[in-house]
Amino acid sequence: YYLANSIMSSEQNPKLPKEFFDPHHHYYDPLNNDFQTSLKKLGVKAFLPEGYQKEVIDDLQKIGIRTTGSIHLEALPDDGFAEVEWVYDLIKSYNVKMKDEIKGIVASVNLSDTDADAQLQRLMDYDSKNLVKGIRWILDYAGQYNGNENATHFATTRIHPDGADLLRDPKYNVAFERGFALLEQHNLSFDLQCAPEQLQAAAALCTKYHNTPVCIDHLGKPRMVLGAADLSNENVILDDTALEVWRTGLHAMAKLPQVYIKISMLGWAVPGWCVKPEREMVLRDLVREVVGMFGVERCMVASNWHTNAAASDADFLSDVGPSASVLVSKIASWFQDYHEDDLSLLFARNAKKFYRVNETVD
């Protein structure tokens, strides 16, 4: 894959945040973890803290940005509890070297399971350091699963071989809501990863449970808004029909004060944005539009780091991606008209607030 590790001349000296708190990244080791069979089937290789240290923490340090912690997001485990145990073991193993890097965990629980409450309680009972901050169960469904040909995520095939829509399908959504309703009593947030056409259903659900904080992952996942991911595609005209579905859903979510959003996995929306200036301008406008919708105090920049830069940026839609330093520098350059305090909110403080990192027990 190609790593974009240089900043365009017009952006050589953007005002940068002093601190980055990363609210979204993944570790995994499918060959050695029997609870990661889904990743093993996909041929995914291990990504561990030493990779994150080199590719994110050290890379950002080179441009004067200190990484002050991160949130580990579930990565399709067969058993969410086993994954949390493993992350706890990682923290013990890397404690000194990584300077207590992981400040929180978003665990995996299928909230539509009949025993979802027992699963949540088991996590809470185990969580001696108060690291488990929230739950994610990947929901992206836009029709029958067919690889990367549509927005339906492989994860939904865990429910049904063709995928399943837990937000809109009456076969599933009542059970999912029953599980979602349990999050408040466990003081847990929810990371919402869904397709744009599911956002209105998500808003209807979240309206009923205003005490459960929700963070939308990956900008609400608008997909290839300029058409084909291939770098030979010169189109810079947006797919307005698809974007209207995304905008309508995000506006509904933005009305809810408990809902935040992550500026992450930007290459899913505009593959190759980091190497084609005209694509970057399109993406910049979309990102600024999202910040305008939610307000700077409910948006957070995340790396989504795993595997490599291209996978982190575009989830395998593209083989190019920005280094961590380029990612942060470019996003910062899009907000040069914002106050320094706003950059601090976007790159650190909002994430810390949402995931309650000050409640972690040392």
Short mmCIF file of C-alpha atoms in Angstrom, two decimals:
data_model
loop_
_atom_site.label_atom_id
_atom_site.label_comp_id
_atom_site.label_asym_id
_atom_site.label_seq_id
_atom_site.Cartn_x
_atom_site.Cartn_y
_atom_site.Cartn_z
CA TYR A 1 0.00 0.00 0.00
CA TYR A 2 1.05 3.61 -0.47
CA LEU A 3 1.65 5.77 2.59
CA ALA A 4 1.09 9.48 2.22
CA ASN A 5 3.67 10.95 4.58
CA SER A 6 4.23 14.44 3.29
CA ILE A 7 2.08 17.52 3.64
CA MET A 8 1.32 19.75 0.64
CA SER A 9 3.31 22.96 0.51
CA SER A 10 0.27 25.15 1.19
CA GLU A 11 -0.16 23.30 4.49
CA GLN A 12 3.44 23.16 5.65
CA ASN A 13 2.84 25.13 8.83
CA PRO A 14 -0.75 24.65 9.96
CA LYS A 15 -1.63 25.49 13.54
CA LEU A 16 -1.51 22.06 15.19
CA PRO A 17 -3.06 20.72 18.39
CA LYS A 18 -0.58 20.15 21.20
CA GLU A 19 -2.30 16.93 22.25
CA PHE A 20 -4.02 14.02 20.56
CA PHE A 21 -6.26 11.66 22.49
CA ASP A 22 -7.20 8.89 20.08
CA PRO A 23 -10.78 7.66 20.62
CA HIS A 24 -10.71 4.80 18.11
CA HIS A 25 -8.14 2.16 17.20
CA HIS A 26 -7.83 -1.63 17.18
CA TYR A 27 -5.45 -4.37 18.32
CA TYR A 28 -5.77 -8.01 17.32
CA ASP A 29 -3.77 -11.21 16.92
CA PRO A 30 -5.97 -13.72 15.06
CA LEU A 31 -3.38 -16.49 14.81
CA ASN A 32 -2.92 -16.58 18.59
CA ASN A 33 -6.44 -15.68 19.79
CA ASP A 34 -9.14 -18.30 19.43
CA PHE A 35 -11.85 -15.62 19.86
CA GLN A 36 -10.86 -13.86 16.60
CA THR A 37 -11.89 -16.48 14.04
CA SER A 38 -13.74 -13.91 11.89
CA LEU A 39 -10.52 -11.93 11.41
CA LYS A 40 -8.56 -15.13 10.85
CA LYS A 41 -10.94 -16.17 8.05
CA LEU A 42 -10.37 -12.76 6.44
CA GLY A 43 -6.60 -13.33 6.53
CA VAL A 44 -5.96 -10.43 8.91
CA LYS A 45 -2.48 -10.36 10.47
CA ALA A 46 -1.65 -9.25 13.99
CA PHE A 47 -1.59 -5.57 14.91
CA LEU A 48 -0.23 -4.91 18.40
CA PRO A 49 0.86 -1.98 20.60
CA GLU A 50 4.40 -1.78 19.22
CA GLY A 51 2.90 -1.03 15.80
CA TYR A 52 0.71 1.71 17.23
CA GLN A 53 3.67 3.15 19.15
CA LYS A 54 5.72 3.43 15.97
CA GLU A 55 3.02 4.43 13.49
CA VAL A 56 0.93 6.78 15.62
CA ILE A 57 2.59 7.87 18.87
CA ASP A 58 6.15 8.24 17.53
CA ASP A 59 5.00 9.66 14.19
CA LEU A 60 2.93 12.38 15.87
CA GLN A 61 5.78 13.15 18.27
CA LYS A 62 7.91 14.06 15.25
CA ILE A 63 5.62 17.03 14.56
CA GLY A 64 5.38 18.00 18.21
CA ILE A 65 2.05 16.37 19.10
CA ARG A 66 1.83 14.33 22.29
CA THR A 67 -0.53 11.34 22.31
CA THR A 68 -2.11 11.27 25.76
CA GLY A 69 -4.11 8.06 25.54
CA SER A 70 -6.52 6.07 23.46
CA ILE A 71 -9.72 4.06 23.38
CA HIS A 72 -9.55 0.48 22.15
CA LEU A 73 -12.53 -0.47 19.97
CA GLU A 74 -13.78 -4.02 19.64
CA ALA A 75 -12.57 -5.81 16.50
CA LEU A 76 -15.21 -8.43 15.60
CA PRO A 77 -14.44 -10.91 18.38
CA ASP A 78 -16.43 -14.13 18.63
CA ASP A 79 -16.51 -13.46 22.37
CA GLY A 80 -16.50 -9.85 23.56
CA PHE A 81 -15.60 -10.83 27.11
CA ALA A 82 -12.53 -12.77 25.94
CA GLU A 83 -11.40 -9.74 23.94
CA VAL A 84 -11.66 -7.48 27.01
CA GLU A 85 -9.61 -10.00 29.03
CA TRP A 86 -6.99 -9.99 26.28
CA VAL A 87 -6.83 -6.17 26.17
CA TYR A 88 -6.38 -6.14 29.96
CA ASP A 89 -3.48 -8.58 29.49
CA LEU A 90 -2.01 -6.30 26.80
CA ILE A 91 -2.18 -3.36 29.19
CA LYS A 92 -0.27 -5.33 31.82
CA SER A 93 2.32 -6.51 29.28
CA TYR A 94 2.96 -3.10 27.72
CA ASN A 95 2.28 -0.95 30.77
CA VAL A 96 5.71 0.66 31.07
CA LYS A 97 6.60 0.84 27.39
CA MET A 98 3.27 2.26 26.30
CA LYS A 99 2.92 4.69 29.23
CA ASP A 100 -0.62 3.51 30.09
CA GLU A 101 -1.73 4.26 26.56
CA ILE A 102 -5.16 2.57 26.66
CA LYS A 103 -7.52 4.68 28.76
CA GLY A 104 -10.73 2.92 27.81
CA ILE A 105 -12.29 -0.03 26.02
CA VAL A 106 -15.39 -0.22 23.85
CA ALA A 107 -16.43 -3.85 24.09
CA SER A 108 -18.46 -6.11 21.82
CA VAL A 109 -21.91 -7.32 22.90
CA ASN A 110 -24.71 -8.33 20.54
CA LEU A 111 -27.45 -6.31 22.20
CA SER A 112 -30.12 -8.40 20.47
CA ASP A 113 -28.99 -11.53 22.35
CA THR A 114 -31.51 -12.82 24.89
CA ASP A 115 -28.74 -12.85 27.50
CA ALA A 116 -27.38 -9.38 26.67
CA ASP A 117 -27.93 -8.16 30.23
CA ALA A 118 -25.91 -11.07 31.65
CA GLN A 119 -23.12 -10.35 29.15
CA LEU A 120 -23.04 -6.69 30.15
CA GLN A 121 -23.06 -7.54 33.85
CA ARG A 122 -20.19 -9.99 33.41
CA LEU A 123 -18.12 -7.25 31.77
CA MET A 124 -18.91 -4.81 34.57
CA ASP A 125 -18.01 -7.36 37.25
CA TYR A 126 -14.66 -8.05 35.59
CA ASP A 127 -13.76 -4.43 34.84
CA SER A 128 -11.66 -3.66 37.94
CA LYS A 129 -9.99 -0.59 36.39
CA ASN A 130 -13.25 0.91 35.05
CA LEU A 131 -11.87 0.74 31.53
CA VAL A 132 -14.99 -0.57 29.78
CA LYS A 133 -16.66 2.66 28.73
CA GLY A 134 -19.08 1.53 26.07
CA ILE A 135 -20.35 -1.10 23.67
CA ARG A 136 -20.24 -1.43 19.92
CA TRP A 137 -22.09 -3.89 17.74
CA ILE A 138 -21.51 -3.14 14.05
CA LEU A 139 -24.84 -2.49 12.29
CA ASP A 140 -24.06 -1.37 8.71
CA TYR A 141 -26.76 -2.84 6.48
CA ALA A 142 -27.69 -1.60 2.99
CA GLY A 143 -29.04 -4.76 1.41
CA GLN A 144 -27.81 -8.32 1.08
CA TYR A 145 -24.13 -8.68 1.96
CA ASN A 146 -21.98 -9.03 -1.16
CA GLY A 147 -18.42 -8.25 -0.19
CA ASN A 148 -17.30 -4.65 -0.75
CA GLU A 149 -19.91 -4.07 -3.48
CA ASN A 150 -22.26 -2.26 -1.11
CA ALA A 151 -22.19 -0.68 2.35
CA THR A 152 -23.33 -3.80 4.23
CA HIS A 153 -20.60 -4.84 6.66
CA PHE A 154 -19.24 -8.35 6.93
CA ALA A 155 -19.99 -8.17 10.67
CA THR A 156 -23.74 -8.33 10.03
CA THR A 157 -23.36 -11.87 8.65
CA ARG A 158 -22.86 -12.98 12.24
CA ILE A 159 -26.64 -12.68 12.58
CA HIS A 160 -27.59 -14.06 9.15
CA PRO A 161 -25.49 -15.20 6.15
CA ASP A 162 -26.99 -12.41 4.01
CA GLY A 163 -26.50 -9.82 6.72
CA ALA A 164 -29.16 -8.41 9.03
CA ASP A 165 -30.60 -4.96 9.76
CA LEU A 166 -30.93 -4.71 13.54
CA LEU A 167 -32.14 -1.12 13.35
CA ARG A 168 -34.97 -1.41 10.81
CA ASP A 169 -35.99 -5.04 10.34
CA PRO A 170 -38.90 -6.04 12.62
CA LYS A 171 -37.37 -9.50 12.93
CA TYR A 172 -34.48 -7.99 14.88
CA ASN A 173 -35.06 -4.40 15.98
CA VAL A 174 -37.30 -5.10 18.98
CA ALA A 175 -34.69 -7.40 20.51
CA PHE A 176 -31.91 -4.92 19.69
CA GLU A 177 -33.80 -2.07 21.36
CA ARG A 178 -34.34 -4.23 24.44
CA GLY A 179 -30.58 -4.64 24.73
CA PHE A 180 -29.86 -0.98 23.92
CA ALA A 181 -32.18 0.05 26.76
CA LEU A 182 -29.90 -1.79 29.21
CA LEU A 183 -26.87 0.42 28.55
CA GLU A 184 -28.00 3.28 30.80
CA GLN A 185 -28.20 1.15 33.96
CA HIS A 186 -24.65 -0.07 33.32
CA ASN A 187 -23.40 3.49 32.67
CA LEU A 188 -22.24 2.54 29.19
CA SER A 189 -22.14 4.53 25.96
CA PHE A 190 -22.78 3.12 22.50
CA ASP A 191 -20.57 3.44 19.42
CA LEU A 192 -22.92 3.58 16.44
CA GLN A 193 -21.48 2.23 13.22
CA CYS A 194 -24.21 1.99 10.61
CA ALA A 195 -24.94 2.77 6.97
CA PRO A 196 -26.29 6.26 6.14
CA GLU A 197 -29.74 4.87 5.28
CA GLN A 198 -30.01 3.54 8.86
CA LEU A 199 -29.29 6.86 10.57
CA GLN A 200 -32.92 7.98 10.81
CA ALA A 201 -33.88 4.70 12.47
CA ALA A 202 -30.93 5.16 14.83
CA ALA A 203 -32.15 8.67 15.66
CA ALA A 204 -35.64 7.34 16.44
CA LEU A 205 -34.07 4.79 18.80
CA CYS A 206 -31.73 7.26 20.50
CA THR A 207 -34.59 9.72 21.04
CA LYS A 208 -36.14 7.23 23.46
CA TYR A 209 -32.93 6.79 25.50
CA HIS A 210 -31.54 10.28 25.98
CA ASN A 211 -29.40 9.25 28.96
CA THR A 212 -27.30 6.86 26.84
CA PRO A 213 -24.41 8.72 25.17
CA VAL A 214 -23.90 7.71 21.54
CA CYS A 215 -20.94 8.36 19.27
CA ILE A 216 -21.40 7.92 15.53
CA ASP A 217 -18.36 6.22 14.01
CA HIS A 218 -16.54 7.30 10.86
CA LEU A 219 -18.48 10.45 9.92
CA GLY A 220 -21.70 8.43 9.55
CA LYS A 221 -20.06 6.42 6.75
CA PRO A 222 -20.91 8.21 3.50
CA ARG A 223 -19.41 5.87 0.89
CA MET A 224 -17.38 6.78 -2.21
CA VAL A 225 -19.22 10.05 -2.74
CA LEU A 226 -17.20 10.79 -5.90
CA GLY A 227 -17.75 7.38 -7.43
CA ALA A 228 -15.03 4.81 -8.13
CA ALA A 229 -12.18 4.64 -5.63
CA ASP A 230 -9.55 4.27 -8.37
CA LEU A 231 -7.12 7.20 -8.49
CA SER A 232 -7.71 7.52 -12.24
CA ASN A 233 -11.24 8.73 -11.45
CA GLU A 234 -11.09 12.51 -12.00
CA ASN A 235 -14.69 13.19 -10.95
CA VAL A 236 -15.16 15.86 -8.28
CA ILE A 237 -18.96 16.11 -8.56
CA LEU A 238 -20.65 14.75 -5.45
CA ASP A 239 -23.31 12.04 -5.50
CA ASP A 240 -26.06 14.32 -4.19
CA THR A 241 -28.69 11.58 -3.99
CA ALA A 242 -26.60 9.44 -1.67
CA LEU A 243 -25.43 12.45 0.30
CA GLU A 244 -28.99 13.61 0.87
CA VAL A 245 -29.76 10.33 2.66
CA TRP A 246 -26.61 10.83 4.78
CA ARG A 247 -27.35 14.49 5.52
CA THR A 248 -30.97 13.83 6.50
CA GLY A 249 -29.89 11.07 8.88
CA LEU A 250 -27.09 13.11 10.41
CA HIS A 251 -29.34 16.13 10.92
CA ALA A 252 -31.76 13.89 12.84
CA MET A 253 -28.90 12.58 14.99
CA ALA A 254 -27.39 16.04 15.53
CA LYS A 255 -30.63 17.24 17.14
CA LEU A 256 -29.97 14.86 20.03
CA PRO A 257 -27.59 16.44 22.56
CA GLN A 258 -26.24 13.08 23.78
CA VAL A 259 -24.92 12.20 20.29
CA TYR A 260 -21.30 12.86 19.25
CA ILE A 261 -19.51 11.97 16.01
CA LYS A 262 -16.03 10.77 15.03
CA ILE A 263 -14.03 12.31 12.22
CA SER A 264 -12.34 9.11 11.10
CA MET A 265 -11.94 6.57 8.28
CA LEU A 266 -12.24 9.46 5.85
CA GLY A 267 -11.13 7.40 2.87
CA TRP A 268 -14.40 5.47 3.05
CA ALA A 269 -16.11 8.68 1.92
CA VAL A 270 -13.38 9.88 -0.44
CA PRO A 271 -10.75 7.21 -1.24
CA GLY A 272 -7.37 8.66 -2.17
CA TRP A 273 -8.14 12.06 -0.62
CA CYS A 274 -4.65 12.24 0.88
CA VAL A 275 -2.84 12.14 -2.49
CA LYS A 276 -5.25 14.09 -4.73
CA PRO A 277 -5.73 17.75 -3.72
CA GLU A 278 -9.08 18.07 -5.50
CA ARG A 279 -10.44 15.10 -3.54
CA GLU A 280 -9.08 16.55 -0.32
CA MET A 281 -11.04 19.76 -0.88
CA VAL A 282 -14.27 17.78 -1.33
CA LEU A 283 -13.58 15.86 1.88
CA ARG A 284 -12.62 19.01 3.80
CA ASP A 285 -15.99 20.54 2.96
CA LEU A 286 -17.85 17.40 4.11
CA VAL A 287 -15.94 17.31 7.40
CA ARG A 288 -16.56 20.99 8.03
CA GLU A 289 -20.24 20.46 7.24
CA VAL A 290 -20.41 17.74 9.90
CA VAL A 291 -18.71 19.95 12.48
CA GLY A 292 -21.19 22.66 11.58
CA MET A 293 -24.09 20.26 12.18
CA PHE A 294 -22.95 18.91 15.54
CA GLY A 295 -20.95 21.86 16.82
CA VAL A 296 -17.25 21.67 17.60
CA GLU A 297 -18.01 20.46 21.14
CA ARG A 298 -19.52 17.15 19.91
CA CYS A 299 -16.94 16.09 17.31
CA MET A 300 -13.73 14.12 17.82
CA VAL A 301 -10.87 13.22 15.50
CA ALA A 302 -9.84 9.54 15.60
CA SER A 303 -7.16 7.51 13.83
CA ASN A 304 -9.07 4.21 13.47
CA TRP A 305 -5.52 2.80 13.39
CA HIS A 306 -4.94 -0.87 12.63
CA THR A 307 -3.20 -3.01 9.98
CA ASN A 308 -1.72 -0.05 8.03
CA ALA A 309 -2.52 3.51 6.98
CA ALA A 310 -4.62 2.56 3.94
CA ALA A 311 -6.80 0.09 5.84
CA SER A 312 -7.23 2.56 8.70
CA ASP A 313 -8.29 5.31 6.30
CA ALA A 314 -10.50 3.48 3.78
CA ASP A 315 -11.27 0.00 5.15
CA PHE A 316 -9.77 -1.66 2.08
CA LEU A 317 -11.56 0.51 -0.51
CA SER A 318 -8.16 2.00 -1.42
CA ASP A 319 -4.49 1.09 -1.16
CA VAL A 320 -3.42 4.62 -0.21
CA GLY A 321 -3.68 6.28 3.18
CA PRO A 322 -2.13 9.10 5.23
CA SER A 323 0.40 8.58 7.99
CA ALA A 324 -0.86 9.61 11.44
CA SER A 325 1.08 12.88 11.26
CA VAL A 326 -0.35 13.73 7.83
CA LEU A 327 -3.88 12.79 8.95
CA VAL A 328 -3.75 15.07 11.99
CA SER A 329 -1.96 17.88 10.13
CA LYS A 330 -4.41 17.87 7.25
CA ILE A 331 -7.49 17.84 9.45
CA ALA A 332 -6.00 20.64 11.54
CA SER A 333 -5.33 22.61 8.34
CA TRP A 334 -9.06 22.48 7.52
CA PHE A 335 -9.84 24.31 10.77
CA GLN A 336 -7.25 27.08 10.76
CA ASP A 337 -10.04 29.65 11.14
CA TYR A 338 -11.08 27.99 14.42
CA HIS A 339 -9.73 29.00 17.82
CA GLU A 340 -6.89 27.00 19.41
CA ASP A 341 -9.33 25.87 22.11
CA ASP A 342 -11.55 24.40 19.40
CA LEU A 343 -8.65 22.33 18.08
CA SER A 344 -8.10 21.08 21.62
CA LEU A 345 -11.76 19.99 21.74
CA LEU A 346 -11.59 18.23 18.37
CA PHE A 347 -8.32 16.41 18.97
CA ALA A 348 -8.51 15.54 22.67
CA ARG A 349 -10.96 17.05 25.13
CA ASN A 350 -14.24 15.92 23.56
CA ALA A 351 -13.08 12.32 23.39
CA LYS A 352 -11.91 12.37 27.01
CA LYS A 353 -15.25 13.80 28.09
CA PHE A 354 -17.35 11.36 26.08
CA TYR A 355 -15.42 8.29 27.28
CA ARG A 356 -15.08 9.56 30.87
CA VAL A 357 -11.36 8.87 31.03
CA ASN A 358 -10.98 10.72 34.33
CA GLU A 359 -13.04 7.93 35.96
CA THR A 360 -10.44 5.27 35.18
CA VAL A 361 -8.92 3.60 38.25
CA ASP A 362 -5.10 3.43 38.27
#
